[in-house]
Each structure stands twice: as structure tokens, then as C-alpha cells.
């Protein structure tokens, strides 16, 4: 059991520290970047729907019902029902592809599996962002690999 938790931690840590992301300094956070983030989130939504349909039956065969893959957005950890990619330039905005299925009932577990797309962090006057790098990575493949990892770990 400890190895499952250890591998989950390592997987999440690697997800955040590898070369899948671009550091975006404050002076490059602008409307052009916003358009890019909106398109990235739309692409994530498209792949999420396709892969959810593709893997749903496989997960159910092994007792993992109601596979759900979606774009999750929050500001400073607070999910709001009307939050959209249009607000991506607000500080502390996160967007990520999240994966869940029945069996996770605790709110913290709902975000055990994810691929971060955009995170804008900072203080009152200065900030920076971290953006998933589509020029070096394939989002669909990364979501699919995460699904396979989820399947192995649970």
C-alpha cells in the first residue's frame, strides 16, 4: 500500500517539475497569452471527452465506475461554478485536466490525478505563470498516459 502512495507522490512531483511546462514571466502575461490559454483549455476539453469515452468501459470492467475527465478551474483553490478560461489572467488561477472515478469520495482525492495546464501565481504587484508546453508535448498522449497510470495504481 505504501508503494502505491509513494508512486502517486512521485508521479505528481514529476508532473510538476519536468520539461512539460514553460515559465511565463509577469511581463509576458497579456491578451495574446490569454488567447493561447483559452485554446489550450479547449483542446484539453476535447481530448478529455474523447479519452473518457475510450476508457470508460475498460475502467468499468475492473470495477472503476463513472470515469470522469474534465477541465477543472479554480482561483486560489476555490472552485466557482461560473469560472471560465476567460478569467485565466487573474492571479492564483489554476486550470488542469482532472481525472476521477467512483471510489474517491473525499474532496482532496478528487484532484489526486491531474495534468496542470496553466497556473498564474504571484503577490500583489508581481507574478508569474506556468504553462503546459504544447510545442514540445502532446496533451492527448499525456492524458492517456496519466489514465494508464491511474489504472495501474488503483
C-alpha positions as MATLAB code, in Angstrom:
seq = 'XXXXXXXXXXXXXXXXXXXXXXXXXXXXXXXXXXXXXXXXXXXXXXXXXXXXXXXXXXXXXXXXXXXXXXXXXXXXXXXXXXXXXXXXXXXXXXXXXXXXXXXXXXXXXXXXXXXXXXXXXXXXXXXXXXXXXXXXXXXXXXXXXXXXXXXXXX';
ca = [
       0.000    0.000    0.000;
       2.835    2.409    0.853;
       4.361    1.866   -2.605;
       1.093    2.939   -4.248;
       1.111    6.199   -2.308;
       4.826    6.671   -2.911;
       4.446    6.162   -6.676;
       1.473    8.527   -6.712;
       3.547   11.207   -4.969;
       6.474   10.693   -7.330;
       4.153   10.796  -10.331;
       2.624   14.099   -9.211;
       6.048   15.537   -8.360;
       7.428   14.587  -11.771;
       4.337   16.081  -13.399;
       5.162   19.464  -11.875;
       8.950   19.543  -12.300;
       9.636   18.154  -15.748;
      10.067   19.924  -19.061;
       6.361   19.839  -19.917;
       5.993   23.410  -18.697;
       7.116   26.874  -19.675;
       7.793   29.544  -17.072;
       5.978   32.734  -18.064;
       7.308   35.949  -16.511;
       4.915   38.718  -15.474;
       5.833   40.934  -18.436;
       4.640   38.221  -20.892;
       1.228   37.745  -19.280;
      -1.055   39.554  -21.712;
      -4.070   39.156  -24.003;
      -2.054   37.131  -26.531;
      -1.188   34.620  -23.824;
      -4.819   34.611  -22.724;
      -5.915   33.519  -26.217;
      -3.334   30.736  -26.091;
      -4.571   29.545  -22.674;
      -8.200   29.574  -23.835;
      -7.254   27.429  -26.857;
      -5.196   25.083  -24.666;
      -8.153   24.571  -22.327;
     -10.488   23.958  -25.295;
      -8.065   21.352  -26.611;
      -7.950   19.782  -23.147;
     -11.757   19.631  -23.075;
     -11.838   17.954  -26.480;
      -9.261   15.312  -25.536;
     -10.932   14.757  -22.166;
     -14.247   13.861  -23.799;
     -12.639   11.574  -26.375;
     -10.479    9.723  -23.854;
     -13.274    9.449  -21.284;
     -15.391    7.664  -23.891;
     -12.462    5.500  -24.984;
     -11.510    4.301  -21.476;
     -14.888    4.257  -19.719;
     -15.666    0.600  -20.493;
     -12.169   -0.573  -19.611;
     -12.336    1.123  -16.212;
     -15.814   -0.311  -15.573;
     -14.649   -3.863  -16.358;
     -12.368   -3.541  -13.337;
     -14.974   -2.028  -11.020;
     -13.974    1.602  -11.524;
     -17.263    3.215  -12.441;
     -18.130    6.676  -13.686;
     -14.766    7.673  -15.117;
     -14.714   11.428  -15.434;
     -12.099   13.558  -17.176;
     -12.661   17.303  -17.240;
     -11.057   20.725  -17.158;
     -11.021   21.889  -13.573;
     -10.579   25.583  -12.844;
     -10.089   27.384   -9.567;
      -8.789   30.626   -8.155;
      -6.707   30.199   -5.030;
      -8.226   26.751   -4.525;
     -11.836   27.939   -4.732;
     -13.867   26.342   -7.493;
     -16.708   28.527   -8.654;
     -19.429   27.241  -10.961;
     -19.139   30.221  -13.302;
     -15.334   30.244  -13.552;
     -14.145   30.122  -17.169;
     -10.929   30.334  -19.144;
     -11.807   33.988  -19.732;
     -10.571   34.646  -16.198;
      -7.195   32.960  -16.712;
      -5.229   36.167  -16.146;
      -6.488   36.553  -12.583;
      -3.786   35.780  -10.052;
      -3.919   32.335   -8.437;
      -5.946   30.956  -11.382;
      -5.334   27.221  -11.988;
      -6.573   25.088  -14.821;
      -5.909   21.407  -15.146;
      -7.161   18.234  -16.742;
      -8.556   16.276  -13.786;
      -9.316   12.543  -13.670;
     -11.689   10.886  -11.225;
     -13.989    7.875  -10.872;
     -16.225    6.355   -8.213;
     -14.304    5.357   -5.153;
     -12.941    8.803   -4.470;
     -15.348   10.433   -2.085;
     -13.130   12.884   -0.250;
     -12.682   16.289   -1.925;
      -8.897   16.034   -1.687;
      -8.939   12.750   -3.581;
     -10.850   14.369   -6.442;
      -7.615   16.012   -7.548;
      -5.299   13.073   -6.997;
      -4.775   12.767  -10.754;
      -4.294   15.793  -12.935;
      -2.219   17.493  -15.591;
      -1.804   21.189  -14.960;
      -2.448   23.385  -17.980;
      -1.947   26.900  -16.554;
      -1.191   28.413  -13.184;
      -0.812   32.140  -12.593;
       0.741   32.761   -9.213;
       2.031   35.833   -7.512;
       1.756   38.539   -4.948;
       0.027   41.882   -5.067;
       2.241   43.514   -7.662;
       4.351   40.816   -9.309;
       3.574   37.356  -10.518;
       4.494   34.655  -12.981;
       2.881   31.718  -14.637;
       3.487   28.101  -15.558;
       2.045   26.926  -18.865;
       1.816   23.442  -20.377;
       4.151   23.466  -23.401;
       2.251   22.248  -26.473;
       5.274   22.865  -28.695;
       7.215   20.023  -27.030;
       4.413   17.788  -25.766;
       1.259   16.057  -26.912;
      -1.584   16.760  -24.492;
      -3.707   13.853  -25.708;
      -0.823   11.408  -25.196;
      -0.065   12.847  -21.750;
      -3.695   12.477  -20.649;
      -3.752    8.923  -21.968;
      -0.505    8.068  -20.143;
      -1.941    9.540  -16.925;
      -5.068    7.388  -17.377;
      -2.922    4.284  -17.742;
      -1.001    5.260  -14.608;
      -4.260    5.822  -12.712;
      -5.475    2.416  -13.840;
      -2.279    0.699  -12.628;
      -2.250    2.441   -9.238;
      -5.830    1.823   -8.203;
];
